[in-house]
Amino acid sequence: MKKRASRGIFTITFMLLGICLVYAQVIPVNSTIQHNKDERTCLMVRIAPEAKEVKKAWEDYLKDKYDFKLDGIGLLSNKEMLKAEKIMMKDVSNKAMNLYTEVVEDGEQTRMKVFAAYGYDFYINERTMPLEYASLRNVFENFLKSYLPNYYEKGIEETEDFITELKDDREDLNEAIVNDEEQIKELEQEIEDRKEELKANRKKLADAEIKLEKKEEELQSLQKKLQRM
């Protein structure tokens, strides 16, 4: 009972620590990106999940929260740059805008950049549109707060399930080894018994051969006596 309680406390502590580290490391930072032939301001994070998983999670979040789809991801499409044009995000602005997201593999992490614009060349940035830019950051942060804990909790559950399977396999292997060892002991005993039987058989065979030789000698002696009569 103590072991189970300790394991549960350790798991919860590890999970909470992991989530705290996630929040500490994935706060979006200001960055830039080349788009429409110029360098644009964007928000950027690097996170652990694979790029394709991040794209799907981001698409689902926007669809559920703001009721629009991203172009560039689907059964036949997996682009690095995702976009949604002429959409409404009242959390950010009362005007229709274009939302862009670049999601790419970056070493062992995924780099995600988010930016937005009104039309072709009027990009939301911290200097000229601080309120909209802060609101866009808030949308991005809310997505990360929603997605990443679930991602890590799922990873913990999958790892715990894998550990349980390994422990079950270990128990099965230990049982198989014990059974095999018992069978080996039984076979060893059978071999020893067979050896004893073989030893007894050899003695009986030797005694029988001596007896046979004696009987043959007696027969020869009897035949000689009979010839003299």
PDB file of C-alpha atoms in Angstrom:
ATOM      1  CA  MET A   1       0.000   0.000   0.000  1.00  0.00           C
ATOM      2  CA  LYS A   2       2.873   2.363   0.877  1.00  0.00           C
ATOM      3  CA  LYS A   3       4.575   1.631  -2.453  1.00  0.00           C
ATOM      4  CA  ARG A   4       1.393   2.482  -4.379  1.00  0.00           C
ATOM      5  CA  ALA A   5       0.922   5.709  -2.422  1.00  0.00           C
ATOM      6  CA  SER A   6       4.569   6.701  -2.944  1.00  0.00           C
ATOM      7  CA  ARG A   7       4.306   5.943  -6.662  1.00  0.00           C
ATOM      8  CA  GLY A   8       1.123   8.029  -6.935  1.00  0.00           C
ATOM      9  CA  ILE A   9       2.716  10.987  -5.120  1.00  0.00           C
ATOM     10  CA  PHE A  10       5.824  10.708  -7.310  1.00  0.00           C
ATOM     11  CA  THR A  11       3.720  10.643 -10.494  1.00  0.00           C
ATOM     12  CA  ILE A  12       1.637  13.665  -9.473  1.00  0.00           C
ATOM     13  CA  THR A  13       4.761  15.584  -8.393  1.00  0.00           C
ATOM     14  CA  PHE A  14       6.505  14.737 -11.661  1.00  0.00           C
ATOM     15  CA  MET A  15       3.461  15.765 -13.679  1.00  0.00           C
ATOM     16  CA  LEU A  16       3.053  19.086 -11.869  1.00  0.00           C
ATOM     17  CA  LEU A  17       6.777  19.802 -12.161  1.00  0.00           C
ATOM     18  CA  GLY A  18       6.649  18.977 -15.859  1.00  0.00           C
ATOM     19  CA  ILE A  19       3.687  21.294 -16.417  1.00  0.00           C
ATOM     20  CA  CYS A  20       5.417  24.096 -14.495  1.00  0.00           C
ATOM     21  CA  LEU A  21       8.523  23.645 -16.639  1.00  0.00           C
ATOM     22  CA  VAL A  22       6.341  23.682 -19.741  1.00  0.00           C
ATOM     23  CA  TYR A  23       4.813  27.028 -18.758  1.00  0.00           C
ATOM     24  CA  ALA A  24       8.239  28.415 -17.899  1.00  0.00           C
ATOM     25  CA  GLN A  25       9.797  27.458 -21.232  1.00  0.00           C
ATOM     26  CA  VAL A  26       7.032  28.042 -23.786  1.00  0.00           C
ATOM     27  CA  ILE A  27       6.074  31.658 -23.254  1.00  0.00           C
ATOM     28  CA  PRO A  28       5.871  33.148 -26.785  1.00  0.00           C
ATOM     29  CA  VAL A  29       8.701  35.544 -27.567  1.00  0.00           C
ATOM     30  CA  ASN A  30       8.962  38.245 -30.211  1.00  0.00           C
ATOM     31  CA  SER A  31      10.597  37.108 -33.420  1.00  0.00           C
ATOM     32  CA  THR A  32      10.535  37.791 -37.156  1.00  0.00           C
ATOM     33  CA  ILE A  33       9.622  35.879 -40.298  1.00  0.00           C
ATOM     34  CA  GLN A  34       9.945  36.459 -44.034  1.00  0.00           C
ATOM     35  CA  HIS A  35       6.487  36.838 -45.571  1.00  0.00           C
ATOM     36  CA  ASN A  36       5.234  38.604 -48.673  1.00  0.00           C
ATOM     37  CA  LYS A  37       8.779  39.669 -49.642  1.00  0.00           C
ATOM     38  CA  ASP A  38       9.559  41.362 -46.334  1.00  0.00           C
ATOM     39  CA  GLU A  39      10.492  40.667 -42.718  1.00  0.00           C
ATOM     40  CA  ARG A  40       7.455  40.637 -40.424  1.00  0.00           C
ATOM     41  CA  THR A  41       7.022  40.624 -36.650  1.00  0.00           C
ATOM     42  CA  CYS A  42       5.705  37.379 -35.185  1.00  0.00           C
ATOM     43  CA  LEU A  43       5.348  35.425 -31.949  1.00  0.00           C
ATOM     44  CA  MET A  44       7.462  32.294 -31.615  1.00  0.00           C
ATOM     45  CA  VAL A  45       7.868  29.261 -29.341  1.00  0.00           C
ATOM     46  CA  ARG A  46       9.791  25.998 -29.452  1.00  0.00           C
ATOM     47  CA  ILE A  47       7.939  22.990 -28.046  1.00  0.00           C
ATOM     48  CA  ALA A  48       8.383  19.224 -27.780  1.00  0.00           C
ATOM     49  CA  PRO A  49       5.447  17.757 -29.761  1.00  0.00           C
ATOM     50  CA  GLU A  50       5.975  16.831 -33.410  1.00  0.00           C
ATOM     51  CA  ALA A  51       5.070  19.451 -36.017  1.00  0.00           C
ATOM     52  CA  LYS A  52       2.135  17.521 -37.477  1.00  0.00           C
ATOM     53  CA  GLU A  53       0.605  17.034 -34.018  1.00  0.00           C
ATOM     54  CA  VAL A  54       0.992  20.740 -33.261  1.00  0.00           C
ATOM     55  CA  LYS A  55      -0.683  21.735 -36.541  1.00  0.00           C
ATOM     56  CA  LYS A  56      -3.654  19.483 -35.855  1.00  0.00           C
ATOM     57  CA  ALA A  57      -4.000  20.702 -32.266  1.00  0.00           C
ATOM     58  CA  TRP A  58      -3.786  24.360 -33.364  1.00  0.00           C
ATOM     59  CA  GLU A  59      -6.371  23.785 -36.115  1.00  0.00           C
ATOM     60  CA  ASP A  60      -8.737  22.052 -33.668  1.00  0.00           C
ATOM     61  CA  TYR A  61      -8.303  24.843 -31.113  1.00  0.00           C
ATOM     62  CA  LEU A  62      -9.087  27.610 -33.611  1.00  0.00           C
ATOM     63  CA  LYS A  63     -12.025  25.688 -35.049  1.00  0.00           C
ATOM     64  CA  ASP A  64     -13.498  25.118 -31.602  1.00  0.00           C
ATOM     65  CA  LYS A  65     -12.795  28.627 -30.285  1.00  0.00           C
ATOM     66  CA  TYR A  66     -13.338  30.826 -33.350  1.00  0.00           C
ATOM     67  CA  ASP A  67     -15.130  28.576 -35.846  1.00  0.00           C
ATOM     68  CA  PHE A  68     -12.744  28.766 -38.802  1.00  0.00           C
ATOM     69  CA  LYS A  69     -10.397  26.330 -40.507  1.00  0.00           C
ATOM     70  CA  LEU A  70      -6.741  26.633 -41.433  1.00  0.00           C
ATOM     71  CA  ASP A  71      -5.605  26.094 -45.012  1.00  0.00           C
ATOM     72  CA  GLY A  72      -2.511  23.940 -45.480  1.00  0.00           C
ATOM     73  CA  ILE A  73      -3.304  20.907 -43.349  1.00  0.00           C
ATOM     74  CA  GLY A  74      -5.469  17.924 -44.204  1.00  0.00           C
ATOM     75  CA  LEU A  75      -5.493  14.474 -45.760  1.00  0.00           C
ATOM     76  CA  LEU A  76      -3.618  15.638 -48.871  1.00  0.00           C
ATOM     77  CA  SER A  77      -1.805  18.659 -47.461  1.00  0.00           C
ATOM     78  CA  ASN A  78       0.844  19.212 -44.813  1.00  0.00           C
ATOM     79  CA  LYS A  79       2.379  22.627 -45.475  1.00  0.00           C
ATOM     80  CA  GLU A  80       4.771  24.441 -43.160  1.00  0.00           C
ATOM     81  CA  MET A  81       2.800  27.685 -43.515  1.00  0.00           C
ATOM     82  CA  LEU A  82      -0.853  27.524 -42.483  1.00  0.00           C
ATOM     83  CA  LYS A  83      -3.263  30.381 -43.079  1.00  0.00           C
ATOM     84  CA  ALA A  84      -6.836  31.534 -42.593  1.00  0.00           C
ATOM     85  CA  GLU A  85      -7.850  34.604 -44.586  1.00  0.00           C
ATOM     86  CA  LYS A  86     -10.575  37.160 -43.882  1.00  0.00           C
ATOM     87  CA  ILE A  87     -11.531  35.629 -40.547  1.00  0.00           C
ATOM     88  CA  MET A  88     -12.902  37.179 -37.377  1.00  0.00           C
ATOM     89  CA  MET A  89     -11.146  36.854 -34.033  1.00  0.00           C
ATOM     90  CA  LYS A  90     -12.950  39.271 -31.730  1.00  0.00           C
ATOM     91  CA  ASP A  91     -10.482  38.465 -28.953  1.00  0.00           C
ATOM     92  CA  VAL A  92      -7.887  40.189 -31.143  1.00  0.00           C
ATOM     93  CA  SER A  93      -9.766  42.706 -33.318  1.00  0.00           C
ATOM     94  CA  ASN A  94     -13.211  43.692 -34.563  1.00  0.00           C
ATOM     95  CA  LYS A  95     -11.877  43.753 -38.115  1.00  0.00           C
ATOM     96  CA  ALA A  96     -11.498  40.826 -40.496  1.00  0.00           C
ATOM     97  CA  MET A  97      -7.883  39.718 -40.756  1.00  0.00           C
ATOM     98  CA  ASN A  98      -5.547  37.038 -42.020  1.00  0.00           C
ATOM     99  CA  LEU A  99      -3.939  34.653 -39.529  1.00  0.00           C
ATOM    100  CA  TYR A 100      -0.683  32.895 -40.413  1.00  0.00           C
ATOM    101  CA  THR A 101       1.139  30.105 -38.617  1.00  0.00           C
ATOM    102  CA  GLU A 102       4.464  28.520 -39.524  1.00  0.00           C
ATOM    103  CA  VAL A 103       5.135  25.143 -37.906  1.00  0.00           C
ATOM    104  CA  VAL A 104       8.453  23.417 -38.665  1.00  0.00           C
ATOM    105  CA  GLU A 105      10.768  20.813 -37.167  1.00  0.00           C
ATOM    106  CA  ASP A 106      13.709  22.498 -35.429  1.00  0.00           C
ATOM    107  CA  GLY A 107      16.199  19.879 -34.286  1.00  0.00           C
ATOM    108  CA  GLU A 108      14.446  17.738 -31.691  1.00  0.00           C
ATOM    109  CA  GLN A 109      11.764  20.395 -31.158  1.00  0.00           C
ATOM    110  CA  THR A 110       9.035  22.098 -33.160  1.00  0.00           C
ATOM    111  CA  ARG A 111       9.217  25.811 -33.878  1.00  0.00           C
ATOM    112  CA  MET A 112       5.877  27.579 -34.118  1.00  0.00           C
ATOM    113  CA  LYS A 113       5.467  31.163 -35.345  1.00  0.00           C
ATOM    114  CA  VAL A 114       2.157  33.049 -35.296  1.00  0.00           C
ATOM    115  CA  PHE A 115       1.414  36.406 -36.913  1.00  0.00           C
ATOM    116  CA  ALA A 116      -1.529  38.271 -38.449  1.00  0.00           C
ATOM    117  CA  ALA A 117      -2.280  41.014 -40.942  1.00  0.00           C
ATOM    118  CA  TYR A 118      -5.051  43.190 -42.288  1.00  0.00           C
ATOM    119  CA  GLY A 119      -4.867  42.620 -46.013  1.00  0.00           C
ATOM    120  CA  TYR A 120      -1.589  42.213 -47.885  1.00  0.00           C
ATOM    121  CA  ASP A 121       0.835  44.581 -46.156  1.00  0.00           C
ATOM    122  CA  PHE A 122      -0.670  45.798 -42.888  1.00  0.00           C
ATOM    123  CA  TYR A 123       0.768  43.408 -40.275  1.00  0.00           C
ATOM    124  CA  ILE A 124      -0.098  43.449 -36.606  1.00  0.00           C
ATOM    125  CA  ASN A 125       2.979  44.310 -34.544  1.00  0.00           C
ATOM    126  CA  GLU A 126       3.893  45.459 -31.054  1.00  0.00           C
ATOM    127  CA  ARG A 127       4.927  48.979 -32.087  1.00  0.00           C
ATOM    128  CA  THR A 128       1.966  50.200 -34.171  1.00  0.00           C
ATOM    129  CA  MET A 129      -0.818  47.955 -32.821  1.00  0.00           C
ATOM    130  CA  PRO A 130       0.160  47.009 -29.242  1.00  0.00           C
ATOM    131  CA  LEU A 131      -3.365  46.057 -28.125  1.00  0.00           C
ATOM    132  CA  GLU A 132      -4.002  43.714 -31.066  1.00  0.00           C
ATOM    133  CA  TYR A 133      -0.516  42.271 -30.740  1.00  0.00           C
ATOM    134  CA  ALA A 134      -0.999  41.624 -27.008  1.00  0.00           C
ATOM    135  CA  SER A 135      -4.380  40.032 -27.731  1.00  0.00           C
ATOM    136  CA  LEU A 136      -2.826  37.774 -30.384  1.00  0.00           C
ATOM    137  CA  ARG A 137      -0.175  36.782 -27.852  1.00  0.00           C
ATOM    138  CA  ASN A 138      -2.957  35.969 -25.371  1.00  0.00           C
ATOM    139  CA  VAL A 139      -4.677  33.709 -27.919  1.00  0.00           C
ATOM    140  CA  PHE A 140      -1.374  31.936 -28.579  1.00  0.00           C
ATOM    141  CA  GLU A 141      -0.645  31.504 -24.860  1.00  0.00           C
ATOM    142  CA  ASN A 142      -4.140  30.171 -24.174  1.00  0.00           C
ATOM    143  CA  PHE A 143      -3.640  27.555 -26.866  1.00  0.00           C
ATOM    144  CA  LEU A 144      -0.332  26.471 -25.334  1.00  0.00           C
ATOM    145  CA  LYS A 145      -1.861  26.324 -21.843  1.00  0.00           C
ATOM    146  CA  SER A 146      -4.689  24.196 -23.202  1.00  0.00           C
ATOM    147  CA  TYR A 147      -2.631  21.891 -25.411  1.00  0.00           C
ATOM    148  CA  LEU A 148       0.703  21.230 -23.718  1.00  0.00           C
ATOM    149  CA  PRO A 149      -0.494  19.939 -20.309  1.00  0.00           C
ATOM    150  CA  ASN A 150      -2.749  17.454 -22.117  1.00  0.00           C
ATOM    151  CA  TYR A 151       0.171  16.446 -24.329  1.00  0.00           C
ATOM    152  CA  TYR A 152       2.438  15.765 -21.342  1.00  0.00           C
ATOM    153  CA  GLU A 153      -0.300  14.071 -19.310  1.00  0.00           C
ATOM    154  CA  LYS A 154      -1.010  11.784 -22.270  1.00  0.00           C
ATOM    155  CA  GLY A 155       2.713  11.060 -22.522  1.00  0.00           C
ATOM    156  CA  ILE A 156       2.814  10.211 -18.803  1.00  0.00           C
ATOM    157  CA  GLU A 157      -0.195   7.887 -19.155  1.00  0.00           C
ATOM    158  CA  GLU A 158       1.340   6.151 -22.183  1.00  0.00           C
ATOM    159  CA  THR A 159       4.658   5.758 -20.356  1.00  0.00           C
ATOM    160  CA  GLU A 160       2.908   4.385 -17.260  1.00  0.00           C
ATOM    161  CA  ASP A 161       1.000   1.911 -19.453  1.00  0.00           C
ATOM    162  CA  PHE A 162       4.268   0.901 -21.130  1.00  0.00           C
ATOM    163  CA  ILE A 163       5.932   0.411 -17.716  1.00  0.00           C
ATOM    164  CA  THR A 164       2.957  -1.716 -16.600  1.00  0.00           C
ATOM    165  CA  GLU A 165       3.312  -3.855 -19.734  1.00  0.00           C
ATOM    166  CA  LEU A 166       7.028  -4.258 -19.109  1.00  0.00           C
ATOM    167  CA  LYS A 167       6.397  -5.278 -15.502  1.00  0.00           C
ATOM    168  CA  ASP A 168       3.756  -7.790 -16.641  1.00  0.00           C
ATOM    169  CA  ASP A 169       6.199  -9.161 -19.214  1.00  0.00           C
ATOM    170  CA  ARG A 170       8.873  -9.396 -16.528  1.00  0.00           C
ATOM    171  CA  GLU A 171       6.533 -11.340 -14.246  1.00  0.00           C
ATOM    172  CA  ASP A 172       5.604 -13.679 -17.113  1.00  0.00           C
ATOM    173  CA  LEU A 173       9.274 -14.225 -17.913  1.00  0.00           C
ATOM    174  CA  ASN A 174      10.110 -14.889 -14.262  1.00  0.00           C
ATOM    175  CA  GLU A 175       7.272 -17.419 -14.069  1.00  0.00           C
ATOM    176  CA  ALA A 176       8.470 -19.055 -17.294  1.00  0.00           C
ATOM    177  CA  ILE A 177      12.027 -19.243 -15.909  1.00  0.00           C
ATOM    178  CA  VAL A 178      10.778 -20.815 -12.655  1.00  0.00           C
ATOM    179  CA  ASN A 179       8.709 -23.338 -14.629  1.00  0.00           C
ATOM    180  CA  ASP A 180      11.644 -24.105 -16.910  1.00  0.00           C
ATOM    181  CA  GLU A 181      13.958 -24.530 -13.920  1.00  0.00           C
ATOM    182  CA  GLU A 182      11.443 -26.892 -12.305  1.00  0.00           C
ATOM    183  CA  GLN A 183      11.202 -28.856 -15.553  1.00  0.00           C
ATOM    184  CA  ILE A 184      14.991 -28.968 -15.751  1.00  0.00           C
ATOM    185  CA  LYS A 185      15.140 -30.322 -12.187  1.00  0.00           C
ATOM    186  CA  GLU A 186      12.533 -32.934 -13.077  1.00  0.00           C
ATOM    187  CA  LEU A 187      14.463 -33.865 -16.219  1.00  0.00           C
ATOM    188  CA  GLU A 188      17.713 -34.035 -14.245  1.00  0.00           C
ATOM    189  CA  GLN A 189      16.034 -36.355 -11.737  1.00  0.00           C
ATOM    190  CA  GLU A 190      14.671 -38.464 -14.594  1.00  0.00           C
ATOM    191  CA  ILE A 191      18.179 -38.670 -16.063  1.00  0.00           C
ATOM    192  CA  GLU A 192      19.588 -39.767 -12.707  1.00  0.00           C
ATOM    193  CA  ASP A 193      16.827 -42.376 -12.416  1.00  0.00           C
ATOM    194  CA  ARG A 194      17.579 -43.604 -15.933  1.00  0.00           C
ATOM    195  CA  LYS A 195      21.270 -43.848 -15.078  1.00  0.00           C
ATOM    196  CA  GLU A 196      20.454 -45.954 -12.031  1.00  0.00           C
ATOM    197  CA  GLU A 197      18.198 -48.152 -14.157  1.00  0.00           C
ATOM    198  CA  LEU A 198      20.958 -48.486 -16.764  1.00  0.00           C
ATOM    199  CA  LYS A 199      23.460 -49.421 -14.044  1.00  0.00           C
ATOM    200  CA  ALA A 200      21.094 -52.070 -12.667  1.00  0.00           C
ATOM    201  CA  ASN A 201      20.438 -53.319 -16.212  1.00  0.00           C
ATOM    202  CA  ARG A 202      24.169 -53.702 -16.840  1.00  0.00           C
ATOM    203  CA  LYS A 203      24.572 -55.734 -13.623  1.00  0.00           C
ATOM    204  CA  LYS A 204      21.620 -57.949 -14.495  1.00  0.00           C
ATOM    205  CA  LEU A 205      23.019 -58.409 -18.002  1.00  0.00           C
ATOM    206  CA  ALA A 206      26.445 -59.375 -16.633  1.00  0.00           C
ATOM    207  CA  ASP A 207      24.861 -61.812 -14.150  1.00  0.00           C
ATOM    208  CA  ALA A 208      22.694 -63.291 -16.902  1.00  0.00           C
ATOM    209  CA  GLU A 209      25.690 -63.720 -19.219  1.00  0.00           C
ATOM    210  CA  ILE A 210      27.630 -65.483 -16.412  1.00  0.00           C
ATOM    211  CA  LYS A 211      24.612 -67.691 -15.737  1.00  0.00           C
ATOM    212  CA  LEU A 212      24.274 -68.447 -19.445  1.00  0.00           C
ATOM    213  CA  GLU A 213      27.940 -69.394 -19.700  1.00  0.00           C
ATOM    214  CA  LYS A 214      27.583 -71.686 -16.665  1.00  0.00           C
ATOM    215  CA  LYS A 215      24.489 -73.358 -18.126  1.00  0.00           C
ATOM    216  CA  GLU A 216      26.317 -73.908 -21.435  1.00  0.00           C
ATOM    217  CA  GLU A 217      29.223 -75.513 -19.579  1.00  0.00           C
ATOM    218  CA  GLU A 218      26.829 -77.744 -17.655  1.00  0.00           C
ATOM    219  CA  LEU A 219      25.137 -78.728 -20.918  1.00  0.00           C
ATOM    220  CA  GLN A 220      28.470 -79.635 -22.537  1.00  0.00           C
ATOM    221  CA  SER A 221      29.436 -81.687 -19.486  1.00  0.00           C
ATOM    222  CA  LEU A 222      26.096 -83.504 -19.577  1.00  0.00           C
ATOM    223  CA  GLN A 223      26.442 -84.256 -23.290  1.00  0.00           C
ATOM    224  CA  LYS A 224      29.928 -85.776 -22.745  1.00  0.00           C
ATOM    225  CA  LYS A 225      28.571 -88.021 -20.006  1.00  0.00           C
ATOM    226  CA  LEU A 226      25.728 -89.153 -22.185  1.00  0.00           C
ATOM    227  CA  GLN A 227      28.127 -90.086 -25.010  1.00  0.00           C
ATOM    228  CA  ARG A 228      30.040 -92.419 -22.705  1.00  0.00           C
ATOM    229  CA  MET A 229      26.988 -94.390 -21.772  1.00  0.00           C
TER     230      MET A 229
END
